[in-house]
Amino acid sequence: MNSTHMLRKIDVIHLGDELLLGLRANTHLQYLGRKFSQYGYTLSSDLVIRDHRDEILAAMAQVWPSTDLLITTGGLGPTVDDITRQAIASFLGLDLEFNEAVEETIRQRFSRMGREMHENNLRQCYQLKGSEIMENPNGTAPGLFLEHDGRYLAMLPGPPRELMPMVENQLLPRLLKRGLIEEQRAFIQIRTCGIGESALEAKLQPLVDAAEGVSVSFCVHSGVVDVRFAWQDAPAMERAKTSAEAAREQLGDDFVGYGDFDMAKSIIAHLSTQGQRLAVAESCTGGMIASALTDIPGASKVFSGGIVAYTNEAKVLALGIPEDFVLQHDAVSAETAVAMATAAAESLSSDYGLSTTGYAGPEGGNEQVPVGTVFIGYHSPYGAWSKRIHVNGDRSLIRQRATVYALDLMRRKLRKYRQEEDAYRAQQG
């Protein structure tokens, strides 16, 4: 299929009273926006509506006539308010057909869980006539994919843990197979950490000015700044690649990686190749570093464990730091951060230790060490260090960024060791 058949306009309709009541965060827009932007698309519209038949029909009348691909999320479950199939079938003038294979899949799922299947689950077995079933390995509600009136419809369940894998493994492969989107991305993304957005823009401006036909955008989130070098034609693509590579060289340690590079994954990969282990001790981050590490498959090969030592008593009892030491230096200090990292490494038989202690607010802190101050401790076979950072924001933001900066500190240290080892081998060789 040639480019004239490719998608031009993608729209999204989210269904769910719980979204509008604020009972559940709508993470789908961010996810779908980022996912389709990787293929050069910006979503044309995004609607959030209630699980009401009249509102579904009105939204369809607004969006369907001008869309190329409409994605709906939610309303495919077994309860009485899950009416998305019925309402959209009515709007499109299509019958609903019962799929016995879907019924068998749902019954087998309940059997594996040792639970009785209620008959209301059979609502999930109906599909719009002419549609394809998109399998849902993480839930009972399958998705539907339909070509109708020269347009495409993708109906996905609401829970993110179901929707995201289905987009990756069901929806995108169908769009690629039909030639509706291209595999080639329309941009190169680099991830940075340790440099602010304005300073980063100023640093990269000469590269941007020299790259004709290349547009640059910045996205700040969770303590990192992503930079996208986008293009519209083949010559500009080559200039974008050259600019991204030049940026990598210019940024040095502030360059994290290409794409959605994960610092925790980088740490796990490095330690795996060296046969080394890591332990963490956390106070203000409350287990967020350990969570980031254990999100990575295979982390058990290198991650020994973590200790959340939130109070002074926990630092003494769980980590074995002398009480007089904590009182002398204060719980939020460079000395205590190093002691925590070292104690974690020693108590859990690890080569490396990483720790955080700080004031996440809104209470605590003082004139010398105000709220937002966090000390990161780092223990390694080559020595132990600490780093003081200050984060502006609320309690949640301070904890999130402290987690990112702790992982970034270890990433930088490991990178330095690797460079020194490579230089030593080069000299010997």
Short mmCIF file of C-alpha atoms in Angstrom, two decimals:
data_model
loop_
_atom_site.label_atom_id
_atom_site.label_comp_id
_atom_site.label_asym_id
_atom_site.label_seq_id
_atom_site.Cartn_x
_atom_site.Cartn_y
_atom_site.Cartn_z
CA MET A 1 0.00 0.00 0.00
CA ASN A 2 1.49 3.35 -0.98
CA SER A 3 1.65 6.54 1.05
CA THR A 4 -1.69 7.80 -0.27
CA HIS A 5 -3.37 5.12 1.85
CA MET A 6 -1.54 6.01 5.04
CA LEU A 7 -3.32 7.49 8.02
CA ARG A 8 -3.64 11.24 8.12
CA LYS A 9 -5.88 11.78 11.15
CA ILE A 10 -6.02 9.79 14.40
CA ASP A 11 -8.63 10.52 17.07
CA VAL A 12 -9.26 9.07 20.52
CA ILE A 13 -12.40 8.72 22.64
CA HIS A 14 -12.02 7.66 26.29
CA LEU A 15 -15.08 6.26 28.02
CA GLY A 16 -15.51 6.10 31.77
CA ASP A 17 -17.37 7.96 34.51
CA GLU A 18 -14.41 7.22 36.81
CA LEU A 19 -12.16 9.37 34.61
CA LEU A 20 -14.38 12.42 34.86
CA LEU A 21 -14.93 11.87 38.59
CA GLY A 22 -11.16 11.87 39.12
CA LEU A 23 -11.21 8.34 40.55
CA ARG A 24 -8.65 7.13 38.02
CA ALA A 25 -5.93 9.02 36.19
CA ASN A 26 -6.24 9.17 32.41
CA THR A 27 -2.78 7.98 31.39
CA HIS A 28 -3.95 6.82 27.97
CA LEU A 29 -3.56 10.19 26.24
CA GLN A 30 0.09 10.49 27.28
CA TYR A 31 0.81 6.89 26.28
CA LEU A 32 -1.00 6.98 22.92
CA GLY A 33 0.38 10.42 22.09
CA ARG A 34 3.95 9.31 22.72
CA LYS A 35 3.47 5.98 20.94
CA PHE A 36 2.04 7.42 17.72
CA SER A 37 4.49 10.32 17.73
CA GLN A 38 7.19 7.67 17.24
CA TYR A 39 5.66 7.09 13.81
CA GLY A 40 5.40 10.78 13.00
CA TYR A 41 1.77 11.33 14.09
CA THR A 42 0.19 13.87 16.41
CA LEU A 43 -3.25 12.89 17.71
CA SER A 44 -5.91 15.13 16.15
CA SER A 45 -8.35 15.06 19.05
CA ASP A 46 -8.95 13.46 22.42
CA LEU A 47 -12.39 13.26 24.05
CA VAL A 48 -13.32 11.98 27.50
CA ILE A 49 -16.99 11.08 27.91
CA ARG A 50 -19.27 9.23 30.31
CA ASP A 51 -20.56 5.69 29.82
CA HIS A 52 -23.85 7.02 28.46
CA ARG A 53 -25.33 5.86 25.18
CA ASP A 54 -26.33 9.36 24.06
CA GLU A 55 -22.85 10.74 24.75
CA ILE A 56 -21.19 7.89 22.85
CA LEU A 57 -23.45 8.48 19.85
CA ALA A 58 -22.76 12.24 19.97
CA ALA A 59 -19.00 11.69 20.18
CA MET A 60 -19.11 9.27 17.25
CA ALA A 61 -21.09 11.76 15.18
CA GLN A 62 -18.48 14.42 15.97
CA VAL A 63 -15.36 12.35 15.27
CA TRP A 64 -16.14 9.48 12.90
CA PRO A 65 -16.93 11.37 9.66
CA SER A 66 -13.49 13.03 9.50
CA THR A 67 -11.17 10.47 11.09
CA ASP A 68 -8.88 7.89 9.49
CA LEU A 69 -8.38 5.92 12.70
CA LEU A 70 -10.57 6.18 15.78
CA ILE A 71 -9.33 4.59 18.99
CA THR A 72 -11.75 4.07 21.86
CA THR A 73 -10.67 3.09 25.36
CA GLY A 74 -12.89 1.61 28.06
CA GLY A 75 -16.43 0.33 28.21
CA LEU A 76 -15.72 -3.22 27.02
CA GLY A 77 -16.04 -5.01 30.36
CA PRO A 78 -18.77 -7.25 31.82
CA THR A 79 -20.76 -4.74 33.88
CA VAL A 80 -24.05 -3.10 32.96
CA ASP A 81 -22.40 0.27 32.24
CA ASP A 82 -20.03 -1.24 29.66
CA ILE A 83 -22.07 -0.31 26.61
CA THR A 84 -19.43 0.79 24.11
CA ARG A 85 -19.97 -2.16 21.74
CA GLN A 86 -23.72 -1.74 21.62
CA ALA A 87 -23.66 2.03 21.14
CA ILE A 88 -21.00 2.02 18.42
CA ALA A 89 -22.64 -0.90 16.63
CA SER A 90 -25.89 1.07 16.61
CA PHE A 91 -24.15 4.19 15.27
CA LEU A 92 -22.44 2.27 12.45
CA GLY A 93 -25.55 0.22 11.65
CA LEU A 94 -23.77 -3.08 12.33
CA ASP A 95 -25.00 -6.22 14.06
CA LEU A 96 -23.28 -7.73 17.09
CA GLU A 97 -22.19 -11.36 16.72
CA PHE A 98 -21.42 -13.81 19.51
CA ASN A 99 -17.90 -15.30 19.35
CA GLU A 100 -17.71 -18.76 20.92
CA ALA A 101 -13.91 -18.81 20.81
CA VAL A 102 -13.83 -15.70 23.02
CA GLU A 103 -16.24 -17.38 25.43
CA GLU A 104 -13.94 -20.41 25.69
CA THR A 105 -10.92 -18.16 26.30
CA ILE A 106 -12.73 -16.35 29.12
CA ARG A 107 -13.91 -19.63 30.71
CA GLN A 108 -10.37 -21.01 30.63
CA ARG A 109 -9.04 -17.84 32.26
CA PHE A 110 -11.51 -18.12 35.15
CA SER A 111 -10.70 -21.82 35.49
CA ARG A 112 -6.98 -21.08 35.81
CA MET A 113 -7.73 -18.53 38.53
CA GLY A 114 -9.95 -21.05 40.35
CA ARG A 115 -12.93 -18.71 40.17
CA GLU A 116 -16.48 -19.14 39.00
CA MET A 117 -17.41 -17.25 35.83
CA HIS A 118 -20.61 -15.25 36.10
CA GLU A 119 -22.84 -15.06 33.07
CA ASN A 120 -22.43 -11.29 32.76
CA ASN A 121 -18.93 -11.99 31.39
CA LEU A 122 -20.62 -13.25 28.22
CA ARG A 123 -21.21 -9.60 27.26
CA GLN A 124 -17.53 -9.50 26.36
CA CYS A 125 -17.99 -12.22 23.73
CA TYR A 126 -19.89 -9.99 21.28
CA GLN A 127 -18.09 -8.30 18.40
CA LEU A 128 -19.16 -5.90 15.67
CA LYS A 129 -19.89 -7.77 12.46
CA GLY A 130 -16.80 -7.78 10.25
CA SER A 131 -14.41 -6.87 13.06
CA GLU A 132 -11.26 -8.70 14.15
CA ILE A 133 -10.66 -9.84 17.70
CA MET A 134 -7.58 -8.35 19.35
CA GLU A 135 -6.45 -10.74 22.06
CA ASN A 136 -6.09 -9.47 25.63
CA PRO A 137 -3.71 -11.72 27.62
CA ASN A 138 -4.04 -9.57 30.75
CA GLY A 139 -7.83 -9.37 31.00
CA THR A 140 -11.12 -10.86 29.94
CA ALA A 141 -12.27 -8.12 27.53
CA PRO A 142 -10.80 -8.55 24.02
CA GLY A 143 -10.28 -5.57 21.77
CA LEU A 144 -11.88 -5.09 18.35
CA PHE A 145 -10.40 -3.85 15.08
CA LEU A 146 -12.71 -2.85 12.23
CA GLU A 147 -12.42 -1.38 8.75
CA HIS A 148 -15.69 0.34 7.83
CA ASP A 149 -16.63 3.03 5.32
CA GLY A 150 -12.96 3.58 4.44
CA ARG A 151 -12.06 4.28 8.07
CA TYR A 152 -10.56 2.21 10.86
CA LEU A 153 -11.82 1.64 14.38
CA ALA A 154 -9.79 0.18 17.26
CA MET A 155 -11.69 -0.56 20.47
CA LEU A 156 -9.46 -1.19 23.50
CA PRO A 157 -10.17 -1.97 27.17
CA GLY A 158 -9.59 0.71 29.79
CA PRO A 159 -7.05 -0.71 32.28
CA PRO A 160 -3.54 0.43 31.28
CA ARG A 161 -1.99 -2.98 31.96
CA GLU A 162 -4.35 -4.39 29.34
CA LEU A 163 -4.39 -1.52 26.85
CA MET A 164 -0.66 -0.88 26.50
CA PRO A 165 0.40 -4.44 25.56
CA MET A 166 -2.53 -4.64 23.14
CA VAL A 167 -1.41 -1.46 21.37
CA GLU A 168 2.11 -2.88 21.08
CA ASN A 169 1.23 -6.44 20.10
CA GLN A 170 -2.18 -6.17 18.41
CA LEU A 171 -2.98 -2.69 17.08
CA LEU A 172 0.37 -1.44 15.76
CA PRO A 173 1.18 -4.71 13.91
CA ARG A 174 -2.18 -4.47 12.12
CA LEU A 175 -1.55 -0.86 11.09
CA LEU A 176 1.96 -1.70 9.88
CA LYS A 177 0.78 -4.78 7.96
CA ARG A 178 -1.83 -2.72 6.12
CA GLY A 179 0.69 0.00 5.30
CA LEU A 180 -1.29 2.57 7.29
CA ILE A 181 1.81 3.65 9.19
CA GLU A 182 5.52 3.28 8.42
CA GLU A 183 8.09 1.50 10.54
CA GLN A 184 10.58 4.31 9.97
CA ARG A 185 10.39 6.85 12.76
CA ALA A 186 10.27 10.52 11.88
CA PHE A 187 12.62 11.62 14.64
CA ILE A 188 15.62 10.70 16.76
CA GLN A 189 15.31 11.16 20.51
CA ILE A 190 18.10 11.54 23.01
CA ARG A 191 17.62 11.49 26.78
CA THR A 192 19.57 13.78 29.10
CA CYS A 193 19.85 14.19 32.86
CA GLY A 194 21.64 16.72 35.03
CA ILE A 195 21.10 19.71 32.76
CA GLY A 196 18.06 21.99 32.73
CA GLU A 197 15.86 22.59 29.70
CA SER A 198 16.96 26.19 29.11
CA ALA A 199 20.67 25.38 29.52
CA LEU A 200 20.26 22.38 27.24
CA GLU A 201 18.54 24.46 24.56
CA ALA A 202 21.29 27.08 24.68
CA LYS A 203 23.96 24.39 24.42
CA LEU A 204 22.36 22.71 21.43
CA GLN A 205 21.24 25.87 19.60
CA PRO A 206 24.29 25.99 17.28
CA LEU A 207 23.56 22.41 16.18
CA VAL A 208 19.92 23.29 15.54
CA ASP A 209 20.79 26.38 13.51
CA ALA A 210 23.17 24.38 11.34
CA ALA A 211 20.72 21.57 10.58
CA GLU A 212 18.45 22.76 7.76
CA GLY A 213 15.06 21.06 7.68
CA VAL A 214 15.45 19.64 11.21
CA SER A 215 13.12 20.72 13.99
CA VAL A 216 14.01 20.27 17.65
CA SER A 217 11.64 19.91 20.60
CA PHE A 218 12.18 19.38 24.32
CA CYS A 219 10.16 17.34 26.81
CA VAL A 220 10.82 17.56 30.56
CA HIS A 221 9.63 14.78 32.85
CA SER A 222 10.69 13.09 36.07
CA GLY A 223 14.07 14.77 36.27
CA VAL A 224 15.14 14.09 32.70
CA VAL A 225 14.92 16.16 29.50
CA ASP A 226 14.26 14.43 26.18
CA VAL A 227 15.33 16.11 22.94
CA ARG A 228 13.77 15.16 19.62
CA PHE A 229 15.40 15.86 16.28
CA ALA A 230 12.59 15.53 13.70
CA TRP A 231 12.64 15.65 9.90
CA GLN A 232 10.31 15.72 6.92
CA ASP A 233 12.49 14.28 4.13
CA ALA A 234 15.48 11.97 3.60
CA PRO A 235 18.19 14.67 3.38
CA ALA A 236 16.94 16.23 6.62
CA MET A 237 16.94 12.79 8.23
CA GLU A 238 20.66 12.47 7.67
CA ARG A 239 21.23 15.94 9.11
CA ALA A 240 19.12 15.00 12.15
CA LYS A 241 21.24 11.90 12.75
CA THR A 242 24.39 14.00 12.48
CA SER A 243 22.99 16.57 14.92
CA ALA A 244 21.96 13.92 17.44
CA GLU A 245 25.41 12.35 17.34
CA ALA A 246 27.06 15.75 17.76
CA ALA A 247 24.76 16.44 20.73
CA ARG A 248 25.79 13.15 22.30
CA GLU A 249 29.45 14.10 22.05
CA GLN A 250 28.87 17.63 23.32
CA LEU A 251 26.76 16.62 26.33
CA GLY A 252 29.24 14.16 27.78
CA ASP A 253 27.95 12.59 31.01
CA ASP A 254 24.68 14.51 30.71
CA PHE A 255 23.83 12.27 27.74
CA VAL A 256 21.88 9.28 29.07
CA GLY A 257 21.01 7.41 25.88
CA TYR A 258 18.90 7.24 22.74
CA GLY A 259 15.12 6.83 22.81
CA ASP A 260 13.35 6.09 26.10
CA PHE A 261 16.61 4.97 27.67
CA ASP A 262 16.11 3.61 31.17
CA MET A 263 18.81 4.37 33.74
CA ALA A 264 17.81 1.45 35.97
CA LYS A 265 18.09 -0.89 32.98
CA SER A 266 21.53 0.53 32.20
CA ILE A 267 22.71 -0.14 35.76
CA ILE A 268 21.33 -3.68 35.75
CA ALA A 269 22.98 -4.40 32.39
CA HIS A 270 26.38 -3.06 33.50
CA LEU A 271 26.44 -4.99 36.77
CA SER A 272 25.30 -8.16 35.00
CA THR A 273 28.28 -8.07 32.64
CA GLN A 274 30.63 -7.56 35.61
CA GLY A 275 29.02 -10.18 37.84
CA GLN A 276 28.50 -7.57 40.58
CA ARG A 277 25.62 -6.85 42.93
CA LEU A 278 23.81 -3.78 44.26
CA ALA A 279 21.85 -3.06 47.44
CA VAL A 280 19.95 0.10 48.39
CA ALA A 281 19.01 1.87 51.61
CA GLU A 282 16.26 4.47 51.31
CA SER A 283 14.78 7.02 53.63
CA CYS A 284 12.92 9.84 51.85
CA THR A 285 12.36 7.84 48.63
CA GLY A 286 10.69 5.04 50.60
CA GLY A 287 11.52 2.15 48.27
CA MET A 288 11.17 3.96 44.94
CA ILE A 289 14.75 3.15 43.88
CA ALA A 290 14.21 -0.53 44.64
CA SER A 291 10.95 -0.43 42.70
CA ALA A 292 12.64 1.13 39.66
CA LEU A 293 15.31 -1.57 39.70
CA THR A 294 12.93 -4.49 40.20
CA ASP A 295 10.78 -3.25 37.31
CA ILE A 296 13.60 -4.48 35.06
CA PRO A 297 13.40 -8.17 34.03
CA GLY A 298 16.45 -10.05 35.24
CA ALA A 299 17.14 -7.62 38.11
CA SER A 300 17.44 -10.54 40.55
CA LYS A 301 20.79 -11.43 38.98
CA VAL A 302 22.36 -8.27 40.39
CA PHE A 303 19.94 -6.60 42.83
CA SER A 304 20.36 -8.03 46.32
CA GLY A 305 17.58 -6.05 47.96
CA GLY A 306 16.64 -2.81 49.65
CA ILE A 307 16.07 -1.51 53.15
CA VAL A 308 13.64 1.32 53.83
CA ALA A 309 15.11 2.96 56.94
CA TYR A 310 12.74 5.87 57.36
CA THR A 311 13.26 6.76 61.02
CA ASN A 312 16.47 7.24 62.97
CA GLU A 313 15.63 4.07 64.89
CA ALA A 314 15.39 2.12 61.63
CA LYS A 315 18.75 3.45 60.49
CA VAL A 316 20.23 2.14 63.72
CA LEU A 317 18.39 -1.17 63.99
CA ALA A 318 18.01 -2.20 60.33
CA LEU A 319 21.31 -0.84 59.00
CA GLY A 320 23.45 -1.07 62.08
CA ILE A 321 24.59 2.56 61.98
CA PRO A 322 25.64 3.65 65.50
CA GLU A 323 23.05 5.88 67.16
CA ASP A 324 25.74 8.36 68.23
CA PHE A 325 26.84 8.68 64.58
CA VAL A 326 23.32 9.59 63.41
CA LEU A 327 22.86 12.08 66.26
CA GLN A 328 26.26 13.66 65.67
CA HIS A 329 25.90 14.13 61.92
CA ASP A 330 22.09 14.32 61.68
CA ALA A 331 19.91 11.87 59.77
CA VAL A 332 19.88 14.13 56.72
CA SER A 333 23.55 14.61 55.99
CA ALA A 334 26.31 13.54 53.64
CA GLU A 335 27.88 11.38 56.35
CA THR A 336 24.67 9.49 57.07
CA ALA A 337 23.98 8.98 53.35
CA VAL A 338 27.40 7.36 52.89
CA ALA A 339 26.96 5.27 56.04
CA MET A 340 23.58 4.03 54.76
CA ALA A 341 24.96 3.07 51.36
CA THR A 342 27.93 1.27 52.91
CA ALA A 343 25.75 -0.52 55.47
CA ALA A 344 23.34 -1.69 52.74
CA ALA A 345 26.19 -3.09 50.66
CA GLU A 346 27.81 -4.84 53.63
CA SER A 347 24.63 -6.25 55.17
CA LEU A 348 23.38 -7.60 51.84
CA SER A 349 26.77 -8.82 50.57
CA SER A 350 26.87 -6.47 47.60
CA ASP A 351 29.62 -4.70 45.68
CA TYR A 352 27.65 -1.45 45.46
CA GLY A 353 25.33 0.45 47.76
CA LEU A 354 23.03 3.36 46.93
CA SER A 355 21.09 5.46 49.45
CA THR A 356 18.90 8.52 49.90
CA THR A 357 18.10 10.63 52.94
CA GLY A 358 16.42 14.01 52.81
CA TYR A 359 13.52 16.30 53.59
CA ALA A 360 10.64 15.70 51.18
CA GLY A 361 8.32 18.07 53.05
CA PRO A 362 6.09 19.77 53.64
CA GLU A 363 7.51 19.70 57.17
CA GLY A 364 11.08 19.30 58.39
CA GLY A 365 14.28 20.93 57.29
CA ASN A 366 16.02 24.02 58.61
CA GLU A 367 17.84 27.08 57.34
CA GLN A 368 20.99 25.12 56.48
CA VAL A 369 19.20 22.04 55.15
CA PRO A 370 15.76 23.16 53.84
CA VAL A 371 12.90 21.05 52.53
CA GLY A 372 13.83 19.65 49.14
CA THR A 373 17.38 18.82 50.19
CA VAL A 374 18.39 15.20 49.56
CA PHE A 375 21.73 13.50 50.12
CA ILE A 376 22.57 10.56 47.88
CA GLY A 377 25.07 8.04 49.21
CA TYR A 378 27.14 5.79 46.99
CA HIS A 379 29.37 2.89 48.01
CA SER A 380 31.57 1.03 45.51
CA PRO A 381 34.69 -1.16 45.38
CA TYR A 382 36.58 2.06 44.55
CA GLY A 383 35.37 4.16 47.48
CA ALA A 384 32.30 5.92 48.84
CA TRP A 385 30.87 9.35 48.04
CA SER A 386 27.84 11.50 48.64
CA LYS A 387 26.07 14.14 46.59
CA ARG A 388 23.76 16.88 47.81
CA ILE A 389 20.87 17.92 45.58
CA HIS A 390 17.98 20.31 46.01
CA VAL A 391 14.62 19.79 44.35
CA ASN A 392 11.84 22.39 44.22
CA GLY A 393 8.30 21.07 44.25
CA ASP A 394 5.85 19.14 46.34
CA ARG A 395 6.55 15.98 48.30
CA SER A 396 5.78 13.67 45.39
CA LEU A 397 8.02 15.53 42.96
CA ILE A 398 10.92 15.68 45.40
CA ARG A 399 10.77 11.91 45.95
CA GLN A 400 10.47 11.16 42.23
CA ARG A 401 13.40 13.34 41.26
CA ALA A 402 15.54 12.11 44.13
CA THR A 403 15.02 8.60 42.76
CA VAL A 404 16.04 9.67 39.25
CA TYR A 405 19.09 11.60 40.47
CA ALA A 406 20.25 8.68 42.62
CA LEU A 407 20.10 6.31 39.64
CA ASP A 408 21.79 8.96 37.50
CA LEU A 409 24.63 9.30 40.00
CA MET A 410 25.30 5.58 39.83
CA ARG A 411 25.01 5.59 36.03
CA ARG A 412 27.66 8.31 35.82
CA LYS A 413 29.99 6.53 38.24
CA LEU A 414 29.72 3.23 36.36
CA ARG A 415 30.32 5.03 33.06
CA LYS A 416 33.45 6.64 34.47
CA TYR A 417 34.77 3.29 35.69
CA ARG A 418 34.12 1.74 32.29
CA GLN A 419 35.95 4.55 30.50
CA GLU A 420 38.92 4.27 32.85
CA GLU A 421 39.06 0.51 32.39
CA ASP A 422 38.87 0.85 28.60
CA ALA A 423 41.68 3.42 28.66
CA TYR A 424 43.80 1.13 30.83
CA ARG A 425 43.27 -1.84 28.52
CA ALA A 426 44.15 0.33 25.51
CA GLN A 427 47.42 1.33 27.16
CA GLN A 428 48.26 -2.29 28.00
CA GLY A 429 47.30 -3.52 24.56
#
